[in-house]
mmCIF file of C-alpha atoms in Angstrom:
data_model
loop_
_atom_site.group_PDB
_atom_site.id
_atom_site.type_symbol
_atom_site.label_atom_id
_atom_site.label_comp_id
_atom_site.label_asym_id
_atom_site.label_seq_id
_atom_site.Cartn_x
_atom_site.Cartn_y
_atom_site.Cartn_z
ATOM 1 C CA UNK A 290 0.000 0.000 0.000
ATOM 2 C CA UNK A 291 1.105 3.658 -0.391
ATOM 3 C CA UNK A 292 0.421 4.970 2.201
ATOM 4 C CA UNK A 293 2.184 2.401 4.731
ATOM 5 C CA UNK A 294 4.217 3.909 7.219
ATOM 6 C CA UNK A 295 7.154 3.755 6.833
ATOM 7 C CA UNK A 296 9.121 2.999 10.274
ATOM 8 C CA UNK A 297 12.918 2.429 10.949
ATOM 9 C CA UNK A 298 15.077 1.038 14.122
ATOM 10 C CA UNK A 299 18.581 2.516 15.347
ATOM 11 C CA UNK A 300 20.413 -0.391 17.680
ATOM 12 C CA UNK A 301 23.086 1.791 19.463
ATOM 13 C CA UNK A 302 26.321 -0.387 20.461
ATOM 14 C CA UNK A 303 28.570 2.279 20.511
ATOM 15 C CA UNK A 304 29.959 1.837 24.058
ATOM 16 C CA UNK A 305 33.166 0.420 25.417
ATOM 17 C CA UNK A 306 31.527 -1.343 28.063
ATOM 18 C CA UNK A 307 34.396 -0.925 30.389
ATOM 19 C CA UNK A 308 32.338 -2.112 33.446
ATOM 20 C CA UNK A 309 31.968 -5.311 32.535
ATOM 21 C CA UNK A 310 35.809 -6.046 32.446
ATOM 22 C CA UNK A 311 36.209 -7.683 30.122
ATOM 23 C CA UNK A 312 38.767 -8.023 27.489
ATOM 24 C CA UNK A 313 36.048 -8.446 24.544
ATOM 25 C CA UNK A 314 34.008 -5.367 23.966
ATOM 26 C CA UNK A 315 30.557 -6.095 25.936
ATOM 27 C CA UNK A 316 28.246 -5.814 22.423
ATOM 28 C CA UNK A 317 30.284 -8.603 20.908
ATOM 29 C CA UNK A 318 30.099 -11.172 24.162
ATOM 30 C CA UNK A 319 28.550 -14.028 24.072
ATOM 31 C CA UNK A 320 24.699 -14.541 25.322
ATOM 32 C CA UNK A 321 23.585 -18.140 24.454
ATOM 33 C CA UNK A 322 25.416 -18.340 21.297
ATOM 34 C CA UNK A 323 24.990 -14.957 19.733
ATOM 35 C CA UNK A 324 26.875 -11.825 20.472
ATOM 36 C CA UNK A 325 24.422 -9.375 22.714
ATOM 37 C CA UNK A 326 23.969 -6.817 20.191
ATOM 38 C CA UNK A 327 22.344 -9.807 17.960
ATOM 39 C CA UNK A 328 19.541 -10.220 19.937
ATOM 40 C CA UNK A 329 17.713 -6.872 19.221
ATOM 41 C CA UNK A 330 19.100 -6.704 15.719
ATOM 42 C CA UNK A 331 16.751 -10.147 15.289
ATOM 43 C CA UNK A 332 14.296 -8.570 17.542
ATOM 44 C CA UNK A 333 13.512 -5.812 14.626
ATOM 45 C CA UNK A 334 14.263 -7.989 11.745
ATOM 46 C CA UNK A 335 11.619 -10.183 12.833
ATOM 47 C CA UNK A 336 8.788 -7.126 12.907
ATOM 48 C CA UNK A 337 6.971 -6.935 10.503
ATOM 49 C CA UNK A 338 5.987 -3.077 10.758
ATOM 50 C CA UNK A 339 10.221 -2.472 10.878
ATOM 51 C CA UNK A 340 11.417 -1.819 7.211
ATOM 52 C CA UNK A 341 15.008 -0.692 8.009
ATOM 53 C CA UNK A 342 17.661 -1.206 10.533
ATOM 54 C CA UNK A 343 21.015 1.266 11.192
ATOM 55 C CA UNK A 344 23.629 -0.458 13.707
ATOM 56 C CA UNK A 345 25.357 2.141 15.213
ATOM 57 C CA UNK A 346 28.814 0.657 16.316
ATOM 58 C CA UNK A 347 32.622 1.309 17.073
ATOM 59 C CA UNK A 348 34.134 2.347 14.232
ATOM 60 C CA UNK A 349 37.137 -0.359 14.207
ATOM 61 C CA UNK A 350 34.790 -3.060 13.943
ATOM 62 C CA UNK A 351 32.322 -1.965 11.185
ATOM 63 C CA UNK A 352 33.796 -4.914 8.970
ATOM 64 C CA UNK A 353 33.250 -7.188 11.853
ATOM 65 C CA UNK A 354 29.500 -5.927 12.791
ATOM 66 C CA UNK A 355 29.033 -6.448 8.426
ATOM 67 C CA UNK A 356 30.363 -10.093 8.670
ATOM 68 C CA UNK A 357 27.681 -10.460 11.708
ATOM 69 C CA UNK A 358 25.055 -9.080 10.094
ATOM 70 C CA UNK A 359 25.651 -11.199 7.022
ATOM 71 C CA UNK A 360 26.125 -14.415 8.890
ATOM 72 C CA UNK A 361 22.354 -13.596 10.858
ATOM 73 C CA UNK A 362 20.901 -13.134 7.430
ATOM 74 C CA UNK A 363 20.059 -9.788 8.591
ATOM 75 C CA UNK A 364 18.342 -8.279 5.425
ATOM 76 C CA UNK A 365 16.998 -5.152 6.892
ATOM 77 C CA UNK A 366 20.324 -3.871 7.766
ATOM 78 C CA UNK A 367 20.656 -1.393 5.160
ATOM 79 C CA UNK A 368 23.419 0.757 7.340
ATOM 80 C CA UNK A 369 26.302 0.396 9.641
ATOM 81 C CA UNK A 370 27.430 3.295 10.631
ATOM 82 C CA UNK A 371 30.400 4.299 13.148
ATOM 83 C CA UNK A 372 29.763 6.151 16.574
ATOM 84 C CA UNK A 373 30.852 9.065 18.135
ATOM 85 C CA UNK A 374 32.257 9.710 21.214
ATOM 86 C CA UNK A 375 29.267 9.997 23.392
ATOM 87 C CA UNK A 376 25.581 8.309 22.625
ATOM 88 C CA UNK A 377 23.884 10.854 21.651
ATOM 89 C CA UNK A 378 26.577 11.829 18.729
ATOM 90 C CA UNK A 379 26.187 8.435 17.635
ATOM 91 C CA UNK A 380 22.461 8.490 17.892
ATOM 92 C CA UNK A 381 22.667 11.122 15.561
ATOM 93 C CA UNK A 382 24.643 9.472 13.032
ATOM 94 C CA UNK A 383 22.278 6.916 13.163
ATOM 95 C CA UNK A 384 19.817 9.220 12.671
ATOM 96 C CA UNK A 385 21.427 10.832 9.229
ATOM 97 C CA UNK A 386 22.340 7.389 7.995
ATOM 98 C CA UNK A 387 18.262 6.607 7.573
ATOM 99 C CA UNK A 388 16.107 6.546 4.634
ATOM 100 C CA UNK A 389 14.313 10.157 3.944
ATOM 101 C CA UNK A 390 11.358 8.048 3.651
ATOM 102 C CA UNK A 391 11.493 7.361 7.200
ATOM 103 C CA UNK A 392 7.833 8.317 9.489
ATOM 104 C CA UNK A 393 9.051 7.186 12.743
ATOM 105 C CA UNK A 394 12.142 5.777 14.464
ATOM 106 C CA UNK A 395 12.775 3.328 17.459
ATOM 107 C CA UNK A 396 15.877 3.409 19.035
ATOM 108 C CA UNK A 397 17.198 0.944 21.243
ATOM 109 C CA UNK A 398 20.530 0.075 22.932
ATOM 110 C CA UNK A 399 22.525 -2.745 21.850
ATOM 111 C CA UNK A 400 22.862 -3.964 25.461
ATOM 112 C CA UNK A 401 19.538 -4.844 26.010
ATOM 113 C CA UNK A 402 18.941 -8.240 24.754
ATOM 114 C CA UNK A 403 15.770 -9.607 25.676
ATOM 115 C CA UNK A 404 13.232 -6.748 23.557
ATOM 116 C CA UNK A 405 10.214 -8.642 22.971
ATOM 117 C CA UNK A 406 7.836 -7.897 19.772
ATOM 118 C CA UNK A 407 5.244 -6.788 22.056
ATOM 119 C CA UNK A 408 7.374 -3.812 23.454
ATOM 120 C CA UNK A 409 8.324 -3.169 19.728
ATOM 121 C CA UNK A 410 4.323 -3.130 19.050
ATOM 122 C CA UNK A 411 3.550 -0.822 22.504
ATOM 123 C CA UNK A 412 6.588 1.852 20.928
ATOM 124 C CA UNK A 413 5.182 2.052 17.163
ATOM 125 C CA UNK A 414 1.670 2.719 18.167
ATOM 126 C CA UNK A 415 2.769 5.336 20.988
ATOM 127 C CA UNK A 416 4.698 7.217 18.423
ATOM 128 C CA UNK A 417 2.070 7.076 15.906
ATOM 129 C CA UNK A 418 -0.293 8.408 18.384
ATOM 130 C CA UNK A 419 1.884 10.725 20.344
ATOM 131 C CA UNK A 420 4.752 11.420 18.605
ATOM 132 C CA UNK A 421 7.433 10.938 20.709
ATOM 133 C CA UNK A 422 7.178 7.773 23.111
ATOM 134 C CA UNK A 423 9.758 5.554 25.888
ATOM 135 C CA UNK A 424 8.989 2.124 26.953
ATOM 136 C CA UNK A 425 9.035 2.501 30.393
ATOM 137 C CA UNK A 426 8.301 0.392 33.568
ATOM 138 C CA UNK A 427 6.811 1.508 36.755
ATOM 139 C CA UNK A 428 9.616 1.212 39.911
ATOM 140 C CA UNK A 429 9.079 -1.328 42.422
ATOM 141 C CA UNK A 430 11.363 -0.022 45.027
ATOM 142 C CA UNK A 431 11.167 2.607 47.404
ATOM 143 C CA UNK A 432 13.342 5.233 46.095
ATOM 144 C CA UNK A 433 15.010 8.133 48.699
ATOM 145 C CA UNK A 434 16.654 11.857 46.941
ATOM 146 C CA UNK A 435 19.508 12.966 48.660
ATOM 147 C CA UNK A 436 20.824 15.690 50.548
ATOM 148 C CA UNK A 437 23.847 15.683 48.792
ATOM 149 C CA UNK A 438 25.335 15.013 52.148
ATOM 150 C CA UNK A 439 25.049 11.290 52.783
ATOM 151 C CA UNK A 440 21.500 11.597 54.269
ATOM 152 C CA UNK A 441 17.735 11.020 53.198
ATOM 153 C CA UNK A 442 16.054 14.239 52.328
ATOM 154 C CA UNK A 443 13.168 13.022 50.770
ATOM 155 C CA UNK A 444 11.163 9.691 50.281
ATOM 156 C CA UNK A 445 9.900 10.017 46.249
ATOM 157 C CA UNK A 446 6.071 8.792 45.349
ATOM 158 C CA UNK A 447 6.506 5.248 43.758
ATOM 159 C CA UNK A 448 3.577 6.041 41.900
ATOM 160 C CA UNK A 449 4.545 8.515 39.831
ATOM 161 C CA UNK A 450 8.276 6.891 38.612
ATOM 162 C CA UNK A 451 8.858 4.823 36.092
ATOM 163 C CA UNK A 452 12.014 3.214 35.110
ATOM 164 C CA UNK A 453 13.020 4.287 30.850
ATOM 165 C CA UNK A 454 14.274 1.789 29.140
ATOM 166 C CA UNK A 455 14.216 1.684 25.020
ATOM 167 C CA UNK A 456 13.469 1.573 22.893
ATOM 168 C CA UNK A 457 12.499 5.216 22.386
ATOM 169 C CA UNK A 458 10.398 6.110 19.783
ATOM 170 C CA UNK A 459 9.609 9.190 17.824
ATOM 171 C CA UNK A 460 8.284 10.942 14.727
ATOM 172 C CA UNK A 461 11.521 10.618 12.593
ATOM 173 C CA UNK A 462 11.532 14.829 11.530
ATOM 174 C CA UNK A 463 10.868 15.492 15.269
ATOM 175 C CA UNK A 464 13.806 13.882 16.434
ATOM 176 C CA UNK A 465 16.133 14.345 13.578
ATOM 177 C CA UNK A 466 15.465 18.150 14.238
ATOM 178 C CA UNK A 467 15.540 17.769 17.787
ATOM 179 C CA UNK A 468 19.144 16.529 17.302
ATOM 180 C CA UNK A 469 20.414 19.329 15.128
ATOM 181 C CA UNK A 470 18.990 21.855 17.162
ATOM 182 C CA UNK A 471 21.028 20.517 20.050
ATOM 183 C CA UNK A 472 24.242 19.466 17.948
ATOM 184 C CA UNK A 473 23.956 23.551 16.898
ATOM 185 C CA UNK A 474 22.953 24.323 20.774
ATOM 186 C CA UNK A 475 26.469 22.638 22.180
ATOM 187 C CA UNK A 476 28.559 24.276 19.738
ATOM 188 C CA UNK A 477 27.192 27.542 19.698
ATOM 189 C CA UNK A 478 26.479 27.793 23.632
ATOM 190 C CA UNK A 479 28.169 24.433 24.989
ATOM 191 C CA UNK A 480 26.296 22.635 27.307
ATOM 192 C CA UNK A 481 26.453 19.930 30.002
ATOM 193 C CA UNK A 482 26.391 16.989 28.192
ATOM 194 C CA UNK A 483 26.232 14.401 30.657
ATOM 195 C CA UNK A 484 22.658 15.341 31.369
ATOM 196 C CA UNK A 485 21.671 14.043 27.884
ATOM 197 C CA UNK A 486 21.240 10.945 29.276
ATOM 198 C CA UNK A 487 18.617 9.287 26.874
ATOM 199 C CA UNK A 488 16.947 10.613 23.089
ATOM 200 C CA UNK A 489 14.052 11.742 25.099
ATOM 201 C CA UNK A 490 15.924 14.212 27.271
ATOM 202 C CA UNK A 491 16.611 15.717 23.800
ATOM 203 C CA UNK A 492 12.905 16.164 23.007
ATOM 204 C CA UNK A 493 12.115 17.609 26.027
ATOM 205 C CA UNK A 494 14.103 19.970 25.907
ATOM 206 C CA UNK A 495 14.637 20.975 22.364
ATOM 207 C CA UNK A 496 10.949 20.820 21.460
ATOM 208 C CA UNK A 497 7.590 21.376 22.894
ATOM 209 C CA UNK A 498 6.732 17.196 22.800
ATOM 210 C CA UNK A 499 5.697 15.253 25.328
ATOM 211 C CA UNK A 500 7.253 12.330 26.101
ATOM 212 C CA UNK A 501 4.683 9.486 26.234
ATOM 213 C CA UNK A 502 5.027 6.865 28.830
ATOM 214 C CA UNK A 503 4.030 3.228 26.963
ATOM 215 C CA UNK A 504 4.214 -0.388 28.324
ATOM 216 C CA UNK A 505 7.761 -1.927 28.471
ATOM 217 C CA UNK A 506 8.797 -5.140 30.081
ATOM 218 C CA UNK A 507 10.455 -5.901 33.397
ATOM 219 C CA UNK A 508 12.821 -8.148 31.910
ATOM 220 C CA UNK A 509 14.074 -5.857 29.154
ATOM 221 C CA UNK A 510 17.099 -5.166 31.208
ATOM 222 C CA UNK A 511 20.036 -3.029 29.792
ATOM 223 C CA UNK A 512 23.544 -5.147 30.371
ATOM 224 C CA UNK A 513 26.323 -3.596 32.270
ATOM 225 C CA UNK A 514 28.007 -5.942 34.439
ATOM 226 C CA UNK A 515 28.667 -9.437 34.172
ATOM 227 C CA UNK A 516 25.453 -10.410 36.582
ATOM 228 C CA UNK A 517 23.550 -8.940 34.278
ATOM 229 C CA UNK A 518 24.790 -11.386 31.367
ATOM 230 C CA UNK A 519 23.292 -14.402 33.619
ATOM 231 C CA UNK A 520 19.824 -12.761 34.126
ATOM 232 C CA UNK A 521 19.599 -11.959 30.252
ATOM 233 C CA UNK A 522 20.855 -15.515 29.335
ATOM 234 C CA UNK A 523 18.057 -16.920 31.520
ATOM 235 C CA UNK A 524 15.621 -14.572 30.270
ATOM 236 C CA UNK A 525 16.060 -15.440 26.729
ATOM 237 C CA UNK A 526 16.116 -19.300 26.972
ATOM 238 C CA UNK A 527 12.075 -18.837 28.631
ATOM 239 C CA UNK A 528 11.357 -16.151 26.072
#
């Protein structure tokens, strides 16, 4: 049909995962046969709303990332593209490297192996219908802000925080401008750029989107140390 949407994913693996010690960088380590980044890379290719794929990855293993992708029979990779020095640099990269065709974007981070199509699902439709969305989960524990001092200042409602994960989708113009305008904002002005902490920081505060809030999944955990490797490797042999 003409007038099918046309929607796109950016898998972010970027990082040099220095936490998890390892000699091997963290998005090529093995989780029950595959290297992690696989797992959402398969994840999307599976969808069948998801017409293209951009791997964003480190920039001296490109070829290697290629050889993966052709070994997965990964046909909806159209792009791999090399990161920058902080994620949302490389987000943005991914972000250039898509098709102009492109209605909405998901973006997701290569260390979080265990994305389930229904959280895929939950992010198209809440960025269709909102524009900008995060798969999110509400927190389970009780979570004190400090003083700054060492001490409990104040005890936070648990029922108005939710945990982000990604993906994070988004009306593909909306973000791509949202991007530039910062990109421009840190040259021109410089900013603190450890605050950008996730693609919807950058809509909130370089547009006048809200950030929708849809269902994500409490075992869609984002691997950082080696624990987290055992819980993901369990997770994906039940799911």
């Amino acid at each position: 049909m003409a007038d099918r949407l046309h929607i796109a994913a950016i898998v972010v693996a970027a990082g040099s995962g220095t936490r998890m010690g390892t000699t091997e960088k963290k998005q090529f380590l093995p989780v029950n046969g595959l290297p992690l980044m696989a797992w959402p890379l398969l994840a999307f290719e599976k969808n069948p709303a998801v017409d293209q794929i951009v791997l964003v990855t480190v920039e001296e293993d490109l070829d290697r990332a290629l050889k993966m992708c052709m070994d997965l029979r990964l046909s909806k990779v159209k792009n791999i593209v090399a990161g920058g020095d902080k994620r949302f640099r490389s987000v943005y990269r991914g972000l250039l490297a898509l098709e102009p065709t492109t209605d909405y974007v998901l973006i997701h981070d290569g260390a979080r192996p265990c994305l389930t199509q229904e959280v895929i699902r939950n992010c198209i439709k809440g960025a269709v219908q909102e524009k900008a969305c995060v798969a999110a989960v509400k927190e389970k524990n009780t979570i004190k802000k400090s003083d700054g001092n060492g001490h409990a200042a104040e005890t936070l409602d648990r029922d108005r925080l939710y945990e982000v994960q990604t993906p994070q989708a988004f009306d593909y113009r909306l973000i791509l401008r949202a991007y530039y305008d910062l990109k421009r904002t840190i040259e021109e002005y410089g900013t603190d750029e450890a605050k950008i902490t996730d693609d919807a920081v950058v809509v909130e505060n370089m547009t006048e989107t809200k950030v929708a809030f849809v269902e994500g999944d409490y075992r869609n955990i984002k691997v950082t140390t080696p624990e987290d490797l055992i819980v993901a490797e369990a997770f994906l042999k039940n799911q």
